[in-house]
Amino acid sequence: MIQTTAVIVGAGHAGLAMSRRLTDRSIEHVILERGEVAHSWRSQRWPSLRLLTPNWQTRLPGHDYAGPDPGGFMPAATLAATLAGYARHIQAPVRTGAPVHRIRAVPQGFQLRAGDDVLAARTVVLATGACARPAIPALAEAVPPAVTTLTPLGYRDPGQLPDGGVLVVGGSATGVQLAAEIRRSGRPVTLAAGEHVRLPRSYRGRDIFWWLQETGLLAERYDQVDDLTRARHLPSPQLTGTPDGVMTDLNSLTALGVRIVGRLGRITGGLAQFSGSLANTCALADLKMNRFLNRADQWATQTGLDGDLPPPHRFPPTRTDPRTPLELDLTSGQITTVLWATGFRPDHSYLDIPVRDRAGHIRHDGGVVTEAPGLYLLGLPVLRTRASTYIHGAAADTDALARHLHCFLGSSGTE
Ligand SMILES: Cc1cc2nc3c(=O)[nH]c(=O)nc-3n(C[C@H](O)[C@H](O)[C@H](O)COP(=O)(O)OP(=O)(O)OC[C@H]3O[C@@H](n4cnc5c(N)ncnc54)[C@H](O)[C@@H]3O)c2cc1C
């Protein structure tokens, strides 16, 4: 049995940031990682993926981007290398190849099983990521067996797909990026778009993440957000981090030759049926984008920045085709692949402690699992602020949670 004060599960950016915070407070700890540092970015992301957040925003406690292209967008492999360098720099005590398959509560804290090892710790931080599993709708089971199905976790490049048309289900960041890439490879692509978040890549000469940060939107706290459940499940914005900084929205996909259809509602007898409310869904996304741009303009005026920025403008509304098909026969041979870009879910199945709500989510208060004192959660969307969804949000989140953890150790007499 290995004894330690704290165990962090997962050596992604969140787990590493927490390690740095615990080291700063001289709290003995170990990070258990099933693969290697930044495993998700090495093995679960497609090679052409670039971050949709600009390089200047890829910052961690004690680490700011110092490269030559702060406004650029880092490829996934560069991020993996950056995280590995960070782990070395902070001398993170990572045990690689240590998959945690069970955590249970014991009188002195927690007992963890990782591979063949058993560990005992006073506190545990779960940092195994928000995107460990693809969220695939139940209707996926009705896809005819002749059609290949895959998820973004298994997608690598268009060359791996069988010849023929591709139905991409989901119009968020992943769906629009993959639809564009597959279409550029020459294949016919249909994208089924449900509710989505449309944002321009840049506005009035500044990247959209500059606006999201400066207007204070990303700093909104979890306990101030109107509908927290909804905020935590909001689709990722339709953005890509291409070197040329272009806008990737449904209009740009249409211009590429991607056919846009409504939300996939049902598959019956091999017939995929799409919602007829695509125009409404798009109008709503346009409305919400313009609402944010209005807020941005007001903020610019109030802060006296109007003179320094190009004038306000609006983007063309999303065009939808009234002849958009409502059905697609998946047995006709036209569609040979269905790609489920329908979101991701965390995987905390290794946690054997009754702290889940009816939907199976771990109940927590800003990352503090109050029903199991000493247990913490990290790396989930809107965990403590809207910035928690993104890499840079881990700095503030780990600062707050490490302070809480430190107090917990003090109050429980283990420090
Ligand atoms: C396609 C995609 C694109 C994204 N793009 C951006 C972006 O541009 N900008 C941005 O800020 N964010 C982006 N994100 C969101 C966010 O940064 C990621 O979800 C991020 O990886 C979360 O970091 P993390 O450290 O919490 O989890 P992860 O990076 O997933 O790290 C979790 C670690 O835990 C390990 N692990 C899991 N289970 C176990 C176990 N049982 N035992 C031991 N180890 C385990 C994994 O191997 C992994 O190394 C993107 C996410 C996805 C999916």
Short mmCIF file of C-alpha atoms and ligand atoms in Angstrom, two decimals:
data_model
loop_
_atom_site.label_atom_id
_atom_site.label_comp_id
_atom_site.label_asym_id
_atom_site.label_seq_id
_atom_site.Cartn_x
_atom_site.Cartn_y
_atom_site.Cartn_z
CA MET A 1 0.00 0.00 0.00
CA ILE A 2 1.39 3.38 -1.05
CA GLN A 3 0.53 6.25 1.33
CA THR A 4 0.41 9.85 0.21
CA THR A 5 -1.40 13.02 1.18
CA ALA A 6 -3.06 13.76 -2.15
CA VAL A 7 -3.64 11.90 -5.39
CA ILE A 8 -4.44 13.67 -8.64
CA VAL A 9 -6.01 11.37 -11.23
CA GLY A 10 -5.08 12.42 -14.77
CA ALA A 11 -2.07 14.24 -16.19
CA GLY A 12 -3.79 16.56 -18.63
CA HIS A 13 -3.42 20.32 -18.28
CA ALA A 14 -5.83 20.40 -15.32
CA GLY A 15 -4.05 17.70 -13.31
CA LEU A 16 -0.67 19.28 -13.98
CA ALA A 17 -1.90 22.75 -12.97
CA MET A 18 -3.19 21.27 -9.70
CA SER A 19 0.14 19.55 -9.13
CA ARG A 20 1.90 22.89 -9.43
CA ARG A 21 -0.51 24.40 -6.88
CA LEU A 22 0.05 21.56 -4.41
CA THR A 23 3.82 21.78 -4.82
CA ASP A 24 3.59 25.53 -4.10
CA ARG A 25 1.91 24.61 -0.82
CA SER A 26 4.36 21.76 -0.07
CA ILE A 27 1.55 19.21 -0.16
CA GLU A 28 2.92 15.76 -0.89
CA HIS A 29 1.11 14.21 -3.84
CA VAL A 30 1.26 11.89 -6.80
CA ILE A 31 -0.43 12.09 -10.23
CA LEU A 32 -1.77 8.81 -11.56
CA GLU A 33 -2.01 8.78 -15.36
CA ARG A 34 -3.31 5.81 -17.34
CA GLY A 35 -1.21 6.69 -20.41
CA GLU A 36 1.43 9.40 -20.57
CA VAL A 37 1.31 13.13 -19.89
CA ALA A 38 -1.26 14.79 -22.20
CA HIS A 39 -2.54 11.37 -23.22
CA SER A 40 -5.86 12.77 -24.53
CA TRP A 41 -4.11 15.19 -26.84
CA ARG A 42 -1.82 12.45 -28.15
CA SER A 43 -4.30 9.64 -28.64
CA GLN A 44 -7.84 11.04 -28.76
CA ARG A 45 -7.53 14.03 -31.08
CA TRP A 46 -7.30 13.98 -34.86
CA PRO A 47 -3.87 15.04 -36.22
CA SER A 48 -5.02 18.18 -38.07
CA LEU A 49 -6.73 19.59 -34.95
CA ARG A 50 -5.57 22.99 -33.80
CA LEU A 51 -6.78 24.65 -30.64
CA LEU A 52 -9.64 27.05 -31.23
CA THR A 53 -8.30 29.24 -28.44
CA PRO A 54 -5.40 31.52 -29.45
CA ASN A 55 -1.87 30.76 -28.28
CA TRP A 56 -1.80 33.70 -25.83
CA GLN A 57 -4.59 31.96 -23.97
CA THR A 58 -2.67 28.70 -23.53
CA ARG A 59 -1.39 29.59 -20.10
CA LEU A 60 -1.00 27.56 -16.94
CA PRO A 61 0.11 28.47 -13.41
CA GLY A 62 3.64 29.83 -13.83
CA HIS A 63 3.60 29.36 -17.60
CA ASP A 64 2.63 31.93 -20.25
CA TYR A 65 2.89 31.43 -24.00
CA ALA A 66 6.24 32.88 -25.01
CA GLY A 67 6.43 31.74 -28.65
CA PRO A 68 6.56 33.88 -31.79
CA ASP A 69 2.85 33.65 -32.68
CA PRO A 70 0.58 34.65 -29.76
CA GLY A 71 -2.38 35.15 -32.11
CA GLY A 72 -1.94 31.76 -33.78
CA PHE A 73 -3.59 28.44 -32.97
CA MET A 74 -1.54 25.57 -31.62
CA PRO A 75 -1.74 22.11 -33.22
CA ALA A 76 -2.76 19.34 -30.80
CA ALA A 77 0.73 17.80 -31.01
CA THR A 78 2.34 21.11 -30.01
CA LEU A 79 0.02 21.36 -27.02
CA ALA A 80 0.97 17.80 -26.00
CA ALA A 81 4.65 18.75 -26.21
CA THR A 82 3.97 21.97 -24.26
CA LEU A 83 2.24 20.02 -21.49
CA ALA A 84 5.06 17.45 -21.36
CA GLY A 85 7.56 20.33 -21.04
CA TYR A 86 5.43 21.92 -18.31
CA ALA A 87 5.30 18.60 -16.41
CA ARG A 88 9.11 18.39 -16.52
CA HIS A 89 9.52 22.04 -15.56
CA ILE A 90 7.32 21.78 -12.48
CA GLN A 91 8.75 18.33 -11.69
CA ALA A 92 5.26 16.91 -11.53
CA PRO A 93 5.29 13.55 -9.69
CA VAL A 94 3.52 11.65 -12.48
CA ARG A 95 3.20 7.87 -12.46
CA THR A 96 2.45 6.99 -16.08
CA GLY A 97 0.77 3.76 -17.17
CA ALA A 98 -1.29 3.84 -13.95
CA PRO A 99 -4.99 3.56 -14.84
CA VAL A 100 -7.18 4.17 -11.81
CA HIS A 101 -10.02 1.68 -11.88
CA ARG A 102 -11.51 2.13 -8.43
CA ILE A 103 -11.68 4.85 -5.79
CA ARG A 104 -13.56 4.26 -2.57
CA ALA A 105 -13.94 6.14 0.69
CA VAL A 106 -12.24 4.70 3.78
CA PRO A 107 -12.16 6.14 7.32
CA GLN A 108 -8.76 7.82 6.76
CA GLY A 109 -9.68 9.26 3.38
CA PHE A 110 -9.63 7.37 0.09
CA GLN A 111 -8.28 4.12 -1.27
CA LEU A 112 -7.38 3.90 -4.95
CA ARG A 113 -6.61 0.92 -7.13
CA ALA A 114 -4.34 1.78 -10.05
CA GLY A 115 -3.12 -1.15 -12.10
CA ASP A 116 -1.65 -3.55 -9.54
CA ASP A 117 -1.05 -0.82 -6.96
CA VAL A 118 -3.20 0.20 -4.02
CA LEU A 119 -2.82 3.75 -2.74
CA ALA A 120 -4.20 5.50 0.30
CA ALA A 121 -4.64 9.27 0.30
CA ARG A 122 -6.28 11.89 2.47
CA THR A 123 -7.57 13.79 -0.55
CA VAL A 124 -8.18 13.01 -4.22
CA VAL A 125 -8.54 15.33 -7.20
CA LEU A 126 -10.32 13.91 -10.24
CA ALA A 127 -8.81 15.49 -13.35
CA THR A 128 -9.65 12.85 -15.93
CA GLY A 129 -11.17 15.30 -18.39
CA ALA A 130 -14.52 16.42 -19.69
CA CYS A 131 -14.22 14.69 -23.04
CA ALA A 132 -13.24 11.13 -22.17
CA ARG A 133 -16.16 9.48 -23.97
CA PRO A 134 -18.15 10.43 -27.05
CA ALA A 135 -21.81 11.22 -26.39
CA ILE A 136 -23.65 9.14 -28.97
CA PRO A 137 -27.45 9.39 -29.23
CA ALA A 138 -29.50 6.22 -28.76
CA LEU A 139 -30.77 6.43 -32.35
CA ALA A 140 -27.24 5.46 -33.49
CA GLU A 141 -28.28 1.85 -33.02
CA ALA A 142 -30.67 2.18 -35.96
CA VAL A 143 -27.93 3.03 -38.48
CA PRO A 144 -27.89 0.22 -41.08
CA PRO A 145 -24.93 -2.13 -40.50
CA ALA A 146 -23.49 -1.48 -43.98
CA VAL A 147 -22.80 2.14 -42.97
CA THR A 148 -19.52 2.78 -41.14
CA THR A 149 -19.95 4.80 -37.94
CA LEU A 150 -17.26 6.53 -35.97
CA THR A 151 -16.72 9.25 -33.37
CA PRO A 152 -14.20 12.09 -33.20
CA LEU A 153 -12.14 10.06 -30.71
CA GLY A 154 -11.47 7.48 -33.43
CA TYR A 155 -11.34 9.86 -36.40
CA ARG A 156 -7.89 10.53 -37.84
CA ASP A 157 -8.29 11.82 -41.42
CA PRO A 158 -10.61 11.45 -44.44
CA GLY A 159 -8.36 8.70 -45.84
CA GLN A 160 -9.57 6.25 -43.20
CA LEU A 161 -13.21 6.53 -44.36
CA PRO A 162 -14.72 4.22 -46.97
CA ASP A 163 -15.41 5.83 -50.36
CA GLY A 164 -18.72 7.65 -50.58
CA GLY A 165 -20.78 10.27 -48.81
CA VAL A 166 -20.43 11.21 -45.15
CA LEU A 167 -23.17 12.31 -42.76
CA VAL A 168 -21.67 14.39 -39.97
CA VAL A 169 -24.13 14.62 -37.07
CA GLY A 170 -23.57 17.74 -34.95
CA GLY A 171 -22.86 21.35 -35.84
CA SER A 172 -20.56 22.41 -33.01
CA ALA A 173 -16.80 23.02 -33.18
CA THR A 174 -15.94 19.38 -33.88
CA GLY A 175 -18.73 18.84 -36.41
CA VAL A 176 -17.99 21.93 -38.49
CA GLN A 177 -14.24 21.31 -38.43
CA LEU A 178 -14.54 17.70 -39.53
CA ALA A 179 -17.25 18.44 -42.12
CA ALA A 180 -14.93 21.03 -43.71
CA GLU A 181 -11.90 18.72 -43.68
CA ILE A 182 -13.81 15.76 -45.15
CA ARG A 183 -15.47 17.94 -47.80
CA ARG A 184 -12.08 19.33 -48.84
CA SER A 185 -10.93 15.75 -49.45
CA GLY A 186 -13.52 15.64 -52.23
CA ARG A 187 -16.29 13.63 -50.58
CA PRO A 188 -19.96 14.60 -50.53
CA VAL A 189 -20.74 15.74 -46.98
CA THR A 190 -24.09 16.34 -45.28
CA LEU A 191 -24.07 18.04 -41.89
CA ALA A 192 -27.04 17.64 -39.53
CA ALA A 193 -27.07 20.77 -37.36
CA GLY A 194 -29.10 21.04 -34.18
CA GLU A 195 -28.77 23.84 -31.64
CA HIS A 196 -25.39 25.51 -32.11
CA VAL A 197 -23.36 28.50 -30.99
CA ARG A 198 -22.28 30.75 -33.85
CA LEU A 199 -19.40 33.14 -33.23
CA PRO A 200 -17.08 34.97 -35.62
CA ARG A 201 -13.40 34.10 -35.44
CA SER A 202 -12.61 37.77 -35.05
CA TYR A 203 -14.57 40.98 -34.65
CA ARG A 204 -13.46 44.59 -35.06
CA GLY A 205 -9.89 43.43 -35.55
CA ARG A 206 -9.66 41.31 -32.38
CA ASP A 207 -9.96 37.57 -31.87
CA ILE A 208 -13.32 36.54 -30.42
CA PHE A 209 -11.58 35.15 -27.32
CA TRP A 210 -10.20 38.63 -26.66
CA TRP A 211 -13.79 39.89 -26.62
CA LEU A 212 -15.03 36.99 -24.49
CA GLN A 213 -12.30 37.68 -21.97
CA GLU A 214 -12.32 41.49 -21.95
CA THR A 215 -16.10 41.83 -21.70
CA GLY A 216 -15.97 39.65 -18.58
CA LEU A 217 -18.10 36.85 -20.02
CA LEU A 218 -15.50 34.14 -19.35
CA ALA A 219 -15.09 35.35 -15.77
CA GLU A 220 -18.78 34.79 -14.94
CA ARG A 221 -18.89 32.57 -11.86
CA TYR A 222 -20.82 29.29 -11.77
CA ASP A 223 -23.03 30.57 -8.95
CA GLN A 224 -23.95 33.68 -10.96
CA VAL A 225 -24.90 31.90 -14.17
CA ASP A 226 -28.69 31.91 -14.71
CA ASP A 227 -29.13 28.30 -15.84
CA LEU A 228 -26.03 26.43 -14.71
CA THR A 229 -27.10 23.02 -16.03
CA ARG A 230 -27.69 24.51 -19.46
CA ALA A 231 -24.41 26.47 -19.37
CA ARG A 232 -22.52 23.29 -18.50
CA HIS A 233 -24.02 21.46 -21.46
CA LEU A 234 -23.82 24.25 -24.03
CA PRO A 235 -22.38 23.11 -27.39
CA SER A 236 -18.88 24.38 -28.17
CA PRO A 237 -18.83 27.44 -30.45
CA GLN A 238 -18.48 26.97 -34.21
CA LEU A 239 -14.85 28.04 -34.37
CA THR A 240 -11.69 26.68 -35.95
CA GLY A 241 -8.12 27.63 -35.24
CA THR A 242 -6.82 27.79 -38.80
CA PRO A 243 -3.58 29.69 -39.51
CA ASP A 244 -5.52 32.09 -41.79
CA GLY A 245 -8.08 32.81 -39.03
CA VAL A 246 -11.14 32.25 -41.22
CA MET A 247 -14.69 31.99 -39.91
CA THR A 248 -16.10 28.47 -39.97
CA ASP A 249 -19.87 28.63 -39.81
CA LEU A 250 -22.70 27.02 -41.70
CA ASN A 251 -22.45 29.67 -44.45
CA SER A 252 -18.78 28.85 -45.05
CA LEU A 253 -19.58 25.14 -45.10
CA THR A 254 -22.37 25.72 -47.63
CA ALA A 255 -19.88 27.65 -49.77
CA LEU A 256 -17.55 24.63 -49.58
CA GLY A 257 -20.34 22.41 -50.89
CA VAL A 258 -21.46 20.83 -47.61
CA ARG A 259 -25.20 20.18 -47.54
CA ILE A 260 -26.73 21.41 -44.27
CA VAL A 261 -29.80 19.64 -42.90
CA GLY A 262 -31.70 19.92 -39.62
CA ARG A 263 -31.15 18.02 -36.40
CA LEU A 264 -31.19 14.24 -36.82
CA GLY A 265 -34.37 13.24 -34.98
CA ARG A 266 -34.98 9.61 -35.90
CA ILE A 267 -33.73 6.73 -38.00
CA THR A 268 -36.41 4.30 -39.01
CA GLY A 269 -36.17 1.54 -41.59
CA GLY A 270 -32.82 2.93 -42.69
CA LEU A 271 -34.34 6.37 -43.28
CA ALA A 272 -32.68 9.24 -41.43
CA GLN A 273 -35.22 11.94 -40.58
CA PHE A 274 -34.18 15.52 -39.92
CA SER A 275 -35.95 18.32 -38.09
CA GLY A 276 -37.74 20.85 -40.25
CA SER A 277 -36.76 23.70 -37.95
CA LEU A 278 -33.25 24.30 -39.35
CA ALA A 279 -34.10 27.89 -40.36
CA ASN A 280 -35.37 28.66 -36.84
CA THR A 281 -32.36 27.01 -35.21
CA CYS A 282 -30.03 29.09 -37.37
CA ALA A 283 -32.00 32.29 -36.75
CA LEU A 284 -31.68 31.68 -33.00
CA ALA A 285 -27.92 31.14 -33.30
CA ASP A 286 -27.63 34.37 -35.32
CA LEU A 287 -29.71 36.23 -32.72
CA LYS A 288 -27.50 35.03 -29.87
CA MET A 289 -24.32 35.89 -31.76
CA ASN A 290 -25.63 39.41 -32.40
CA ARG A 291 -26.64 39.74 -28.76
CA PHE A 292 -23.06 39.05 -27.76
CA LEU A 293 -21.72 41.47 -30.39
CA ASN A 294 -24.09 44.14 -29.02
CA ARG A 295 -22.69 43.52 -25.54
CA ALA A 296 -19.16 43.75 -26.97
CA ASP A 297 -19.93 47.06 -28.70
CA GLN A 298 -21.49 48.52 -25.55
CA TRP A 299 -18.47 47.47 -23.54
CA ALA A 300 -16.10 49.03 -26.12
CA THR A 301 -18.04 52.31 -25.96
CA GLN A 302 -18.16 52.35 -22.15
CA THR A 303 -14.44 51.69 -21.88
CA GLY A 304 -13.59 54.37 -24.46
CA LEU A 305 -12.09 51.90 -26.93
CA ASP A 306 -14.24 52.77 -29.94
CA GLY A 307 -11.57 55.07 -31.36
CA ASP A 308 -8.94 52.32 -31.25
CA LEU A 309 -11.08 49.67 -32.95
CA PRO A 310 -12.62 49.38 -36.42
CA PRO A 311 -16.34 50.29 -36.42
CA PRO A 312 -19.03 47.81 -35.38
CA HIS A 313 -20.59 45.66 -38.10
CA ARG A 314 -22.75 42.56 -38.36
CA PHE A 315 -22.25 39.28 -40.19
CA PRO A 316 -24.63 37.99 -42.88
CA PRO A 317 -27.37 35.81 -41.42
CA THR A 318 -27.06 32.07 -41.83
CA ARG A 319 -28.49 31.07 -45.20
CA THR A 320 -30.70 28.02 -45.25
CA ASP A 321 -32.14 26.33 -48.31
CA PRO A 322 -35.93 25.92 -48.22
CA ARG A 323 -35.44 22.74 -50.28
CA THR A 324 -33.28 21.18 -47.53
CA PRO A 325 -34.17 17.48 -47.44
CA LEU A 326 -35.97 16.18 -44.39
CA GLU A 327 -35.00 12.57 -45.06
CA LEU A 328 -31.98 10.64 -46.26
CA ASP A 329 -32.03 6.98 -47.16
CA LEU A 330 -29.04 5.42 -45.41
CA THR A 331 -29.55 2.18 -47.35
CA SER A 332 -29.18 3.81 -50.77
CA GLY A 333 -25.38 3.64 -50.72
CA GLN A 334 -25.06 7.45 -50.98
CA ILE A 335 -23.96 7.71 -47.36
CA THR A 336 -21.23 5.23 -46.40
CA THR A 337 -20.14 6.87 -43.14
CA VAL A 338 -21.91 8.48 -40.21
CA LEU A 339 -19.65 10.54 -37.96
CA TRP A 340 -21.11 11.30 -34.52
CA ALA A 341 -19.90 14.79 -33.63
CA THR A 342 -22.55 14.91 -30.93
CA GLY A 343 -20.42 15.94 -28.00
CA PHE A 344 -18.37 14.38 -25.26
CA ARG A 345 -18.86 13.22 -21.68
CA PRO A 346 -16.52 12.74 -18.74
CA ASP A 347 -15.88 9.21 -17.49
CA HIS A 348 -15.77 8.93 -13.71
CA SER A 349 -16.92 5.31 -13.73
CA TYR A 350 -13.95 4.40 -11.52
CA LEU A 351 -15.43 6.41 -8.62
CA ASP A 352 -17.15 4.02 -6.22
CA ILE A 353 -18.59 6.65 -3.87
CA PRO A 354 -22.33 7.53 -3.84
CA VAL A 355 -22.10 11.21 -4.81
CA ARG A 356 -23.99 11.16 -8.11
CA ASP A 357 -27.27 12.80 -9.03
CA ARG A 358 -30.04 11.02 -10.93
CA ALA A 359 -28.43 11.89 -14.26
CA GLY A 360 -25.23 10.22 -13.09
CA HIS A 361 -23.25 13.47 -12.69
CA ILE A 362 -21.06 13.93 -9.63
CA ARG A 363 -22.68 16.53 -7.34
CA HIS A 364 -20.22 19.29 -6.55
CA ASP A 365 -20.02 22.92 -5.55
CA GLY A 366 -17.53 24.57 -7.87
CA GLY A 367 -15.37 21.42 -7.90
CA VAL A 368 -15.71 20.66 -4.19
CA VAL A 369 -17.53 17.35 -3.69
CA THR A 370 -19.11 18.35 -0.41
CA GLU A 371 -20.66 14.92 0.26
CA ALA A 372 -17.21 13.30 0.25
CA PRO A 373 -14.90 15.76 2.09
CA GLY A 374 -11.43 15.71 0.55
CA LEU A 375 -12.69 14.86 -2.94
CA TYR A 376 -12.34 17.43 -5.74
CA LEU A 377 -13.27 17.68 -9.43
CA LEU A 378 -11.40 19.59 -12.11
CA GLY A 379 -11.48 20.27 -15.84
CA LEU A 380 -15.25 20.34 -16.38
CA PRO A 381 -17.15 23.04 -18.30
CA VAL A 382 -18.19 26.04 -16.17
CA LEU A 383 -16.78 24.26 -13.10
CA ARG A 384 -16.12 27.58 -11.31
CA THR A 385 -16.35 30.15 -14.13
CA ARG A 386 -17.13 30.05 -17.83
CA ALA A 387 -13.34 30.02 -18.38
CA SER A 388 -13.18 26.57 -16.70
CA THR A 389 -14.26 25.15 -20.06
CA TYR A 390 -10.92 26.20 -21.52
CA ILE A 391 -7.29 25.45 -20.73
CA HIS A 392 -6.50 28.86 -19.23
CA GLY A 393 -9.39 28.49 -16.76
CA ALA A 394 -7.46 25.84 -14.85
CA ALA A 395 -5.19 28.52 -13.34
CA ALA A 396 -7.95 30.14 -11.26
CA ASP A 397 -9.80 26.87 -10.64
CA THR A 398 -6.73 25.10 -9.24
CA ASP A 399 -5.83 28.14 -7.16
CA ALA A 400 -9.25 28.06 -5.47
CA LEU A 401 -9.41 24.28 -5.09
CA ALA A 402 -5.84 23.97 -3.81
CA ARG A 403 -6.66 26.59 -1.16
CA HIS A 404 -9.74 24.62 -0.17
CA LEU A 405 -7.77 21.36 -0.11
CA HIS A 406 -5.05 22.97 2.03
CA CYS A 407 -7.66 24.15 4.56
CA PHE A 408 -9.28 20.72 4.54
CA LEU A 409 -5.99 19.05 5.40
CA GLY A 410 -5.40 21.58 8.15
CA SER A 411 -8.87 21.21 9.61
CA SER A 412 -8.78 17.42 9.51
CA GLY A 413 -5.53 17.39 11.41
CA THR A 414 -3.43 15.74 8.73
CA GLU A 415 -1.12 18.65 8.22
C1 LIG B 1 -11.73 18.08 -29.80
C2 LIG B 1 -11.46 19.00 -28.67
C3 LIG B 1 -10.91 20.24 -28.90
C4 LIG B 1 -10.67 21.11 -27.83
N1 LIG B 1 -10.13 22.32 -28.11
C5 LIG B 1 -9.86 23.16 -27.09
C6 LIG B 1 -9.26 24.42 -27.33
O1 LIG B 1 -9.01 24.79 -28.47
N2 LIG B 1 -8.98 25.21 -26.27
C7 LIG B 1 -9.27 24.85 -25.00
O2 LIG B 1 -8.98 25.61 -24.09
N3 LIG B 1 -9.88 23.68 -24.75
C8 LIG B 1 -10.17 22.84 -25.76
N4 LIG B 1 -10.78 21.65 -25.49
C9 LIG B 1 -11.34 21.41 -24.14
C10 LIG B 1 -10.42 21.05 -23.02
O3 LIG B 1 -9.23 21.75 -23.01
C11 LIG B 1 -10.12 19.60 -23.02
O4 LIG B 1 -11.28 18.91 -22.75
C12 LIG B 1 -9.00 19.27 -22.05
O5 LIG B 1 -8.35 18.14 -22.57
C13 LIG B 1 -9.42 18.99 -20.65
O6 LIG B 1 -8.24 18.89 -19.88
P1 LIG B 1 -8.15 17.97 -18.68
O7 LIG B 1 -6.77 18.06 -18.15
O8 LIG B 1 -9.27 18.24 -17.78
O9 LIG B 1 -8.43 16.54 -19.32
P2 LIG B 1 -7.58 15.69 -20.36
O10 LIG B 1 -6.70 16.53 -21.18
O11 LIG B 1 -8.57 14.81 -21.05
O12 LIG B 1 -6.68 14.86 -19.39
C14 LIG B 1 -7.20 13.82 -18.58
C15 LIG B 1 -6.12 12.81 -18.34
O13 LIG B 1 -6.63 11.82 -17.47
C16 LIG B 1 -6.19 10.54 -17.90
N5 LIG B 1 -7.13 9.56 -17.39
C17 LIG B 1 -8.42 9.39 -17.74
N6 LIG B 1 -8.98 8.40 -17.02
C18 LIG B 1 -8.01 7.94 -16.20
C19 LIG B 1 -7.98 6.93 -15.20
N7 LIG B 1 -9.06 6.20 -14.91
N8 LIG B 1 -6.82 6.72 -14.55
C20 LIG B 1 -5.72 7.47 -14.81
N9 LIG B 1 -5.70 8.43 -15.75
C21 LIG B 1 -6.84 8.68 -16.43
C22 LIG B 1 -6.20 10.66 -19.41
O14 LIG B 1 -5.36 9.69 -19.99
C23 LIG B 1 -5.69 12.08 -19.61
O15 LIG B 1 -4.31 12.17 -19.74
C24 LIG B 1 -11.01 20.74 -26.52
C25 LIG B 1 -11.55 19.48 -26.28
C26 LIG B 1 -11.77 18.62 -27.34
C27 LIG B 1 -12.36 17.28 -27.06
#
